Amino acid sequence: MITPKGKTFLVTGASSGIGAALCELLLSHGAVVLGVTRRPNILHPDVSPIMADLTSRQDISGIFHRLGKIDGLINCAGTAYLSRIIDGNPADWEEMWRVNVLALSLCSQLSLKHFPKTGGRIVNVSSMSGHRVPPSGGFYAPTKFAVRAITDSLRLELKAIQSRVQVACVSPGFVDTPLLDNYFRGRKGTLSQTRANMKMLAPEDVAHCILTILTAPPHVEVSDILLRSSDQMA
Ligand SMILES: NC(=O)c1ccc[n+]([C@@H]2O[C@H](COP(=O)([O-])OP(=O)(O)OC[C@H]3O[C@@H](n4cnc5c(N)ncnc54)[C@H](OP(=O)(O)O)[C@@H]3O)[C@@H](O)[C@H]2O)c1
């Protein structure tokens, strides 16, 4: 196992939900954590803030401008709207595409020169909605399928250039975070019904899976971890 103690991790989406839980977990293991957010004032006080709006390519470049060496990049930032193909708002699609897909890809690309020669790990947060399209999947599910495909493309590209950087994803089902308020925007009844029907995953459950990937021995390459609440049907 690789200890996270003294290692440096760059976490996007560090202010809330899965990203915030991961920051706390990494800090509790003695890691140095740099957190990307638009709301630096709400980060854990021991996380070094990097302010960026991930819909902006300029802001994304700024994250890496003065960055030193990192041992891991965890792309947690994401946005989700229940936005159907038949009548969804294209502005919602565009935001989801920019944050969930383009920002994740560009952060991955720009991070590579910050890893030591000995390697490190990139972990992308996909979703169960990146494995099968749920009835409410709309435009969100395609962004998460893209995350899985990008993870696979990057893995193959890194191997082709003999890089020792590994890339993986985690694919959770419902996790009880503020993202769901956005997703079920205007359908509060559906969210309370979902909460009443299942004990959802906690952000910490996902953070532990990410830690498992980050601390696996170098010869162990995890590709994806799928996890869902034991109450979730599919
Ligand atoms: N919750 C679920 O049920 C669930 C299930 C499967 C997968 N996921 C995935 O898990 C990841 C984390 O989601 P979460 O549930 O933890 O959501 P969350 O609590 O709503 O957190 C979302 C994070 O993304 C950041 N973010 C969003 N748009 C951004 C932007 N334009 N620029 C910079 N940062 C931005 C937010 O930061 P600021 O607002 O502070 O900038 C926040 O830290 C996402 O990729 C999501 O798709 C969630």
mmCIF file of C-alpha atoms and ligand atoms in Angstrom:
data_model
loop_
_atom_site.group_PDB
_atom_site.id
_atom_site.type_symbol
_atom_site.label_atom_id
_atom_site.label_comp_id
_atom_site.label_asym_id
_atom_site.label_seq_id
_atom_site.Cartn_x
_atom_site.Cartn_y
_atom_site.Cartn_z
ATOM 1 C CA MET A 1 0.000 0.000 0.000
ATOM 2 C CA ILE A 2 1.158 3.541 -0.713
ATOM 3 C CA THR A 3 0.717 5.823 2.277
ATOM 4 C CA PRO A 4 -0.897 9.173 1.506
ATOM 5 C CA LYS A 5 1.112 10.771 4.326
ATOM 6 C CA GLY A 6 3.151 13.698 3.006
ATOM 7 C CA LYS A 7 1.822 13.215 -0.537
ATOM 8 C CA THR A 8 0.102 16.065 -2.385
ATOM 9 C CA PHE A 9 -3.345 15.698 -3.943
ATOM 10 C CA LEU A 10 -5.239 18.125 -6.144
ATOM 11 C CA VAL A 11 -8.998 17.716 -5.670
ATOM 12 C CA THR A 12 -11.599 19.463 -7.831
ATOM 13 C CA GLY A 13 -15.064 19.881 -6.340
ATOM 14 C CA ALA A 14 -13.361 20.186 -2.945
ATOM 15 C CA SER A 15 -16.055 22.377 -1.392
ATOM 16 C CA SER A 16 -18.950 19.930 -1.194
ATOM 17 C CA GLY A 17 -20.166 16.348 -1.198
ATOM 18 C CA ILE A 18 -17.729 13.671 -2.345
ATOM 19 C CA GLY A 19 -14.831 16.085 -2.926
ATOM 20 C CA ALA A 20 -15.162 17.643 0.539
ATOM 21 C CA ALA A 21 -15.355 14.202 2.197
ATOM 22 C CA LEU A 22 -12.261 13.112 0.268
ATOM 23 C CA CYS A 23 -10.322 16.216 1.342
ATOM 24 C CA GLU A 24 -11.091 15.454 4.989
ATOM 25 C CA LEU A 25 -10.117 11.811 4.595
ATOM 26 C CA LEU A 26 -6.820 12.656 2.882
ATOM 27 C CA LEU A 27 -6.019 15.276 5.543
ATOM 28 C CA SER A 28 -6.733 12.732 8.282
ATOM 29 C CA HIS A 29 -4.049 10.524 6.666
ATOM 30 C CA GLY A 30 -1.492 13.326 6.731
ATOM 31 C CA ALA A 31 -1.717 14.328 3.071
ATOM 32 C CA VAL A 32 -1.321 17.814 1.651
ATOM 33 C CA VAL A 33 -4.542 18.776 -0.120
ATOM 34 C CA LEU A 34 -5.085 21.472 -2.743
ATOM 35 C CA GLY A 35 -8.762 22.101 -3.404
ATOM 36 C CA VAL A 36 -10.349 23.646 -6.485
ATOM 37 C CA THR A 37 -13.635 25.518 -6.000
ATOM 38 C CA ARG A 38 -15.504 28.707 -6.850
ATOM 39 C CA ARG A 39 -16.220 29.057 -3.089
ATOM 40 C CA PRO A 40 -12.846 28.986 -1.278
ATOM 41 C CA ASN A 41 -14.438 30.355 1.916
ATOM 42 C CA ILE A 42 -16.270 27.072 2.564
ATOM 43 C CA LEU A 43 -13.285 24.728 2.152
ATOM 44 C CA HIS A 44 -11.903 22.779 5.109
ATOM 45 C CA PRO A 45 -9.399 25.190 6.745
ATOM 46 C CA ASP A 46 -6.461 22.832 6.120
ATOM 47 C CA VAL A 47 -7.137 22.593 2.382
ATOM 48 C CA SER A 48 -5.106 25.040 0.273
ATOM 49 C CA PRO A 49 -7.665 26.809 -1.901
ATOM 50 C CA ILE A 50 -7.384 27.263 -5.638
ATOM 51 C CA MET A 51 -10.199 29.342 -7.009
ATOM 52 C CA ALA A 52 -11.447 28.413 -10.468
ATOM 53 C CA ASP A 53 -14.637 28.196 -12.452
ATOM 54 C CA LEU A 54 -14.264 24.959 -14.360
ATOM 55 C CA THR A 55 -16.449 26.182 -17.217
ATOM 56 C CA SER A 56 -13.581 28.568 -18.077
ATOM 57 C CA ARG A 57 -10.502 27.239 -19.922
ATOM 58 C CA GLN A 58 -8.569 30.246 -18.692
ATOM 59 C CA ASP A 59 -9.407 29.453 -15.051
ATOM 60 C CA ILE A 60 -8.427 25.811 -15.610
ATOM 61 C CA SER A 61 -5.024 26.843 -17.016
ATOM 62 C CA GLY A 62 -4.638 29.113 -13.967
ATOM 63 C CA ILE A 63 -4.946 26.114 -11.618
ATOM 64 C CA PHE A 64 -1.780 24.610 -13.076
ATOM 65 C CA HIS A 65 0.130 27.831 -13.650
ATOM 66 C CA ARG A 66 2.102 27.834 -10.422
ATOM 67 C CA LEU A 67 1.406 24.292 -9.294
ATOM 68 C CA GLY A 68 4.339 22.213 -8.037
ATOM 69 C CA LYS A 69 4.552 18.399 -7.956
ATOM 70 C CA ILE A 70 1.426 16.414 -7.205
ATOM 71 C CA ASP A 71 0.957 12.713 -6.497
ATOM 72 C CA GLY A 72 -2.713 12.575 -7.428
ATOM 73 C CA LEU A 73 -5.467 14.441 -9.226
ATOM 74 C CA ILE A 74 -9.025 13.630 -8.257
ATOM 75 C CA ASN A 75 -11.641 15.031 -10.621
ATOM 76 C CA CYS A 76 -14.679 15.232 -8.316
ATOM 77 C CA ALA A 77 -16.284 18.418 -9.628
ATOM 78 C CA GLY A 78 -19.500 17.814 -11.442
ATOM 79 C CA THR A 79 -22.884 19.242 -12.103
ATOM 80 C CA ALA A 80 -26.174 17.471 -12.737
ATOM 81 C CA TYR A 81 -29.499 18.645 -14.083
ATOM 82 C CA LEU A 82 -32.439 16.449 -14.840
ATOM 83 C CA SER A 83 -32.530 17.661 -18.420
ATOM 84 C CA ARG A 84 -34.182 15.556 -21.086
ATOM 85 C CA ILE A 85 -33.067 15.310 -24.694
ATOM 86 C CA ILE A 86 -36.634 15.923 -25.911
ATOM 87 C CA ASP A 87 -37.177 19.224 -24.105
ATOM 88 C CA GLY A 88 -34.163 20.001 -21.864
ATOM 89 C CA ASN A 89 -32.496 23.393 -21.795
ATOM 90 C CA PRO A 90 -29.331 23.306 -23.955
ATOM 91 C CA ALA A 91 -27.710 25.743 -21.496
ATOM 92 C CA ASP A 92 -27.899 22.971 -18.856
ATOM 93 C CA TRP A 93 -26.395 20.484 -21.319
ATOM 94 C CA GLU A 94 -23.567 22.886 -22.084
ATOM 95 C CA GLU A 95 -22.726 23.443 -18.414
ATOM 96 C CA MET A 96 -22.748 19.698 -17.705
ATOM 97 C CA TRP A 97 -20.562 19.022 -20.745
ATOM 98 C CA ARG A 98 -18.095 21.747 -19.807
ATOM 99 C CA VAL A 99 -17.699 20.744 -16.130
ATOM 100 C CA ASN A 100 -18.195 16.967 -16.247
ATOM 101 C CA VAL A 101 -16.313 16.253 -19.464
ATOM 102 C CA LEU A 102 -14.172 19.103 -20.826
ATOM 103 C CA ALA A 103 -12.831 20.356 -17.482
ATOM 104 C CA LEU A 104 -12.059 16.814 -16.323
ATOM 105 C CA SER A 105 -10.180 16.151 -19.574
ATOM 106 C CA LEU A 106 -8.244 19.403 -19.531
ATOM 107 C CA CYS A 107 -7.342 19.080 -15.832
ATOM 108 C CA SER A 108 -6.086 15.554 -16.578
ATOM 109 C CA GLN A 109 -3.993 16.775 -19.522
ATOM 110 C CA LEU A 110 -2.493 19.740 -17.676
ATOM 111 C CA SER A 111 -1.777 17.690 -14.543
ATOM 112 C CA LEU A 112 0.531 15.253 -16.312
ATOM 113 C CA LYS A 113 3.670 17.375 -16.215
ATOM 114 C CA HIS A 114 3.213 17.836 -12.460
ATOM 115 C CA PHE A 115 3.559 14.135 -11.604
ATOM 116 C CA PRO A 116 6.969 12.782 -10.604
ATOM 117 C CA LYS A 117 8.659 10.296 -12.985
ATOM 118 C CA THR A 118 7.731 7.559 -10.534
ATOM 119 C CA GLY A 119 4.076 8.143 -11.348
ATOM 120 C CA GLY A 120 0.902 8.887 -9.477
ATOM 121 C CA ARG A 121 -2.808 8.534 -9.990
ATOM 122 C CA ILE A 122 -5.722 10.351 -11.595
ATOM 123 C CA VAL A 123 -9.177 9.376 -10.333
ATOM 124 C CA ASN A 124 -12.286 10.497 -12.216
ATOM 125 C CA VAL A 125 -15.708 10.458 -10.584
ATOM 126 C CA SER A 126 -18.122 8.898 -13.055
ATOM 127 C CA SER A 127 -21.465 7.407 -11.953
ATOM 128 C CA MET A 128 -23.683 4.363 -12.216
ATOM 129 C CA SER A 129 -25.361 6.603 -14.812
ATOM 130 C CA GLY A 130 -22.166 6.135 -16.815
ATOM 131 C CA HIS A 131 -22.833 2.373 -16.932
ATOM 132 C CA ARG A 132 -26.543 2.239 -17.719
ATOM 133 C CA VAL A 133 -28.924 5.038 -18.662
ATOM 134 C CA PRO A 134 -31.656 5.455 -16.020
ATOM 135 C CA PRO A 135 -35.091 6.695 -17.179
ATOM 136 C CA SER A 136 -34.189 10.161 -15.816
ATOM 137 C CA GLY A 137 -30.693 10.054 -17.366
ATOM 138 C CA GLY A 138 -31.335 12.778 -19.954
ATOM 139 C CA PHE A 139 -28.139 14.577 -20.897
ATOM 140 C CA TYR A 140 -26.395 13.854 -17.561
ATOM 141 C CA ALA A 141 -25.899 10.130 -18.208
ATOM 142 C CA PRO A 142 -24.066 10.740 -21.528
ATOM 143 C CA THR A 143 -21.582 13.003 -19.735
ATOM 144 C CA LYS A 144 -20.816 10.168 -17.313
ATOM 145 C CA PHE A 145 -20.459 7.602 -20.127
ATOM 146 C CA ALA A 146 -17.955 10.067 -21.582
ATOM 147 C CA VAL A 147 -16.014 10.149 -18.312
ATOM 148 C CA ARG A 148 -15.552 6.377 -18.482
ATOM 149 C CA ALA A 149 -14.483 6.499 -22.118
ATOM 150 C CA ILE A 150 -12.037 9.348 -21.417
ATOM 151 C CA THR A 151 -10.605 7.355 -18.519
ATOM 152 C CA ASP A 152 -10.008 4.388 -20.839
ATOM 153 C CA SER A 153 -8.547 6.550 -23.629
ATOM 154 C CA LEU A 154 -6.184 8.222 -21.197
ATOM 155 C CA ARG A 155 -5.101 4.872 -19.723
ATOM 156 C CA LEU A 156 -4.180 3.569 -23.186
ATOM 157 C CA GLU A 157 -2.407 6.789 -24.149
ATOM 158 C CA LEU A 158 -0.381 6.798 -20.918
ATOM 159 C CA LYS A 159 0.693 3.202 -21.462
ATOM 160 C CA ALA A 160 1.677 3.992 -25.051
ATOM 161 C CA ILE A 161 4.106 6.652 -23.805
ATOM 162 C CA GLN A 162 5.364 4.432 -20.925
ATOM 163 C CA SER A 163 4.026 6.873 -18.342
ATOM 164 C CA ARG A 164 3.791 5.559 -14.815
ATOM 165 C CA VAL A 165 0.704 7.671 -14.111
ATOM 166 C CA GLN A 166 -2.374 5.488 -13.622
ATOM 167 C CA VAL A 167 -5.962 6.502 -14.233
ATOM 168 C CA ALA A 168 -9.130 5.103 -12.721
ATOM 169 C CA CYS A 169 -12.727 6.022 -12.104
ATOM 170 C CA VAL A 170 -15.332 5.452 -9.430
ATOM 171 C CA SER A 171 -18.982 5.020 -10.359
ATOM 172 C CA PRO A 172 -21.407 5.603 -7.480
ATOM 173 C CA GLY A 173 -25.181 5.323 -7.459
ATOM 174 C CA PHE A 174 -27.191 7.875 -5.471
ATOM 175 C CA VAL A 175 -25.017 9.771 -2.957
ATOM 176 C CA ASP A 176 -26.686 12.128 -0.500
ATOM 177 C CA THR A 177 -25.130 15.470 -1.514
ATOM 178 C CA PRO A 178 -26.364 18.909 -2.628
ATOM 179 C CA LEU A 179 -25.989 17.755 -6.246
ATOM 180 C CA LEU A 180 -29.291 15.911 -5.920
ATOM 181 C CA ASP A 181 -31.144 19.154 -5.079
ATOM 182 C CA ASN A 182 -29.963 20.454 -8.436
ATOM 183 C CA TYR A 183 -30.750 17.223 -10.230
ATOM 184 C CA PHE A 184 -34.300 17.058 -8.873
ATOM 185 C CA ARG A 185 -34.771 20.833 -9.201
ATOM 186 C CA GLY A 186 -38.491 21.559 -9.425
ATOM 187 C CA ARG A 187 -39.321 17.967 -8.395
ATOM 188 C CA LYS A 188 -38.785 18.140 -4.635
ATOM 189 C CA GLY A 189 -41.377 15.351 -4.188
ATOM 190 C CA THR A 190 -39.245 12.951 -6.242
ATOM 191 C CA LEU A 191 -36.160 13.653 -4.125
ATOM 192 C CA SER A 192 -37.985 13.174 -0.812
ATOM 193 C CA GLN A 193 -39.534 9.973 -2.198
ATOM 194 C CA THR A 194 -36.077 8.695 -3.245
ATOM 195 C CA ARG A 195 -34.683 9.563 0.202
ATOM 196 C CA ALA A 196 -37.628 7.808 1.893
ATOM 197 C CA ASN A 197 -37.134 4.689 -0.250
ATOM 198 C CA MET A 198 -33.435 4.183 0.330
ATOM 199 C CA LYS A 199 -30.523 4.856 2.616
ATOM 200 C CA MET A 200 -28.308 6.538 0.055
ATOM 201 C CA LEU A 201 -24.545 6.306 -0.013
ATOM 202 C CA ALA A 202 -22.779 8.941 2.077
ATOM 203 C CA PRO A 203 -20.027 11.031 0.423
ATOM 204 C CA GLU A 204 -17.583 9.337 2.825
ATOM 205 C CA ASP A 205 -18.427 5.917 1.307
ATOM 206 C CA VAL A 206 -17.221 7.141 -2.074
ATOM 207 C CA ALA A 207 -14.216 8.929 -0.553
ATOM 208 C CA HIS A 208 -13.070 5.606 0.961
ATOM 209 C CA CYS A 209 -13.219 3.939 -2.464
ATOM 210 C CA ILE A 210 -11.121 6.748 -3.941
ATOM 211 C CA LEU A 211 -8.596 6.338 -1.114
ATOM 212 C CA THR A 212 -8.407 2.605 -1.893
ATOM 213 C CA ILE A 213 -7.453 3.459 -5.478
ATOM 214 C CA LEU A 214 -4.926 6.121 -4.444
ATOM 215 C CA THR A 215 -3.197 3.837 -1.941
ATOM 216 C CA ALA A 216 -3.109 0.603 -3.968
ATOM 217 C CA PRO A 217 0.417 -0.728 -4.552
ATOM 218 C CA PRO A 218 1.965 0.507 -7.826
ATOM 219 C CA HIS A 219 1.561 -2.894 -9.555
ATOM 220 C CA VAL A 220 -2.201 -2.805 -8.906
ATOM 221 C CA GLU A 221 -4.101 -0.729 -11.429
ATOM 222 C CA VAL A 222 -7.764 -0.256 -10.521
ATOM 223 C CA SER A 223 -9.930 0.669 -13.517
ATOM 224 C CA ASP A 224 -13.302 1.386 -11.953
ATOM 225 C CA ILE A 225 -15.171 0.816 -8.706
ATOM 226 C CA LEU A 226 -18.955 0.546 -8.968
ATOM 227 C CA LEU A 227 -20.885 1.097 -5.765
ATOM 228 C CA ARG A 228 -24.501 1.703 -4.955
ATOM 229 C CA SER A 229 -26.699 1.759 -1.870
ATOM 230 C CA SER A 230 -27.853 -1.732 -0.968
ATOM 231 C CA ASP A 231 -31.377 -0.264 -1.228
ATOM 232 C CA GLN A 232 -30.869 0.922 -4.822
ATOM 233 C CA MET A 233 -32.493 -1.341 -7.405
ATOM 234 C CA ALA A 234 -30.220 -0.748 -10.426
HETATM 235 N N1 LIG B 1 -24.538 12.800 -5.635
HETATM 236 C C1 LIG B 1 -24.745 11.737 -6.419
HETATM 237 O O1 LIG B 1 -25.794 11.041 -6.316
HETATM 238 C C2 LIG B 1 -23.714 11.323 -7.420
HETATM 239 C C3 LIG B 1 -23.805 10.045 -7.985
HETATM 240 C C4 LIG B 1 -22.864 9.638 -8.917
HETATM 241 C C5 LIG B 1 -21.851 10.493 -9.284
HETATM 242 N N2 LIG B 1 -21.775 11.746 -8.740
HETATM 243 C C6 LIG B 1 -20.683 12.608 -9.175
HETATM 244 O O2 LIG B 1 -19.873 12.918 -8.078
HETATM 245 C C7 LIG B 1 -19.176 14.151 -8.320
HETATM 246 C C8 LIG B 1 -19.294 15.035 -7.089
HETATM 247 O O3 LIG B 1 -20.676 15.330 -6.905
HETATM 248 P P1 LIG B 1 -21.318 15.591 -5.480
HETATM 249 O O4 LIG B 1 -22.492 14.701 -5.402
HETATM 250 O O5 LIG B 1 -20.277 15.547 -4.428
HETATM 251 O O6 LIG B 1 -21.876 17.070 -5.745
HETATM 252 P P2 LIG B 1 -21.860 18.433 -4.924
HETATM 253 O O7 LIG B 1 -21.913 18.189 -3.467
HETATM 254 O O8 LIG B 1 -22.929 19.249 -5.553
HETATM 255 O O9 LIG B 1 -20.427 19.037 -5.297
HETATM 256 C C9 LIG B 1 -20.162 19.471 -6.588
HETATM 257 C C10 LIG B 1 -18.777 20.088 -6.607
HETATM 258 O O10 LIG B 1 -18.462 20.420 -7.968
HETATM 259 C C11 LIG B 1 -17.967 21.733 -7.991
HETATM 260 N N3 LIG B 1 -18.330 22.430 -9.213
HETATM 261 C C12 LIG B 1 -19.500 22.362 -9.898
HETATM 262 N N4 LIG B 1 -19.485 23.210 -10.934
HETATM 263 C C13 LIG B 1 -18.275 23.839 -10.894
HETATM 264 C C14 LIG B 1 -17.671 24.843 -11.684
HETATM 265 N N5 LIG B 1 -18.284 25.407 -12.735
HETATM 266 N N6 LIG B 1 -16.426 25.256 -11.347
HETATM 267 C C15 LIG B 1 -15.797 24.748 -10.269
HETATM 268 N N7 LIG B 1 -16.312 23.778 -9.497
HETATM 269 C C16 LIG B 1 -17.546 23.346 -9.801
HETATM 270 C C17 LIG B 1 -18.602 22.445 -6.798
HETATM 271 O O11 LIG B 1 -17.725 23.476 -6.375
HETATM 272 P P3 LIG B 1 -18.149 25.023 -6.130
HETATM 273 O O12 LIG B 1 -19.644 25.124 -6.320
HETATM 274 O O13 LIG B 1 -17.704 25.332 -4.750
HETATM 275 O O14 LIG B 1 -17.368 25.757 -7.157
HETATM 276 C C18 LIG B 1 -18.685 21.337 -5.764
HETATM 277 O O15 LIG B 1 -17.522 21.283 -4.990
HETATM 278 C C19 LIG B 1 -19.826 14.738 -9.575
HETATM 279 O O16 LIG B 1 -18.980 14.485 -10.668
HETATM 280 C C20 LIG B 1 -21.122 13.950 -9.718
HETATM 281 O O17 LIG B 1 -21.551 13.888 -11.055
HETATM 282 C C21 LIG B 1 -22.667 12.166 -7.793
#
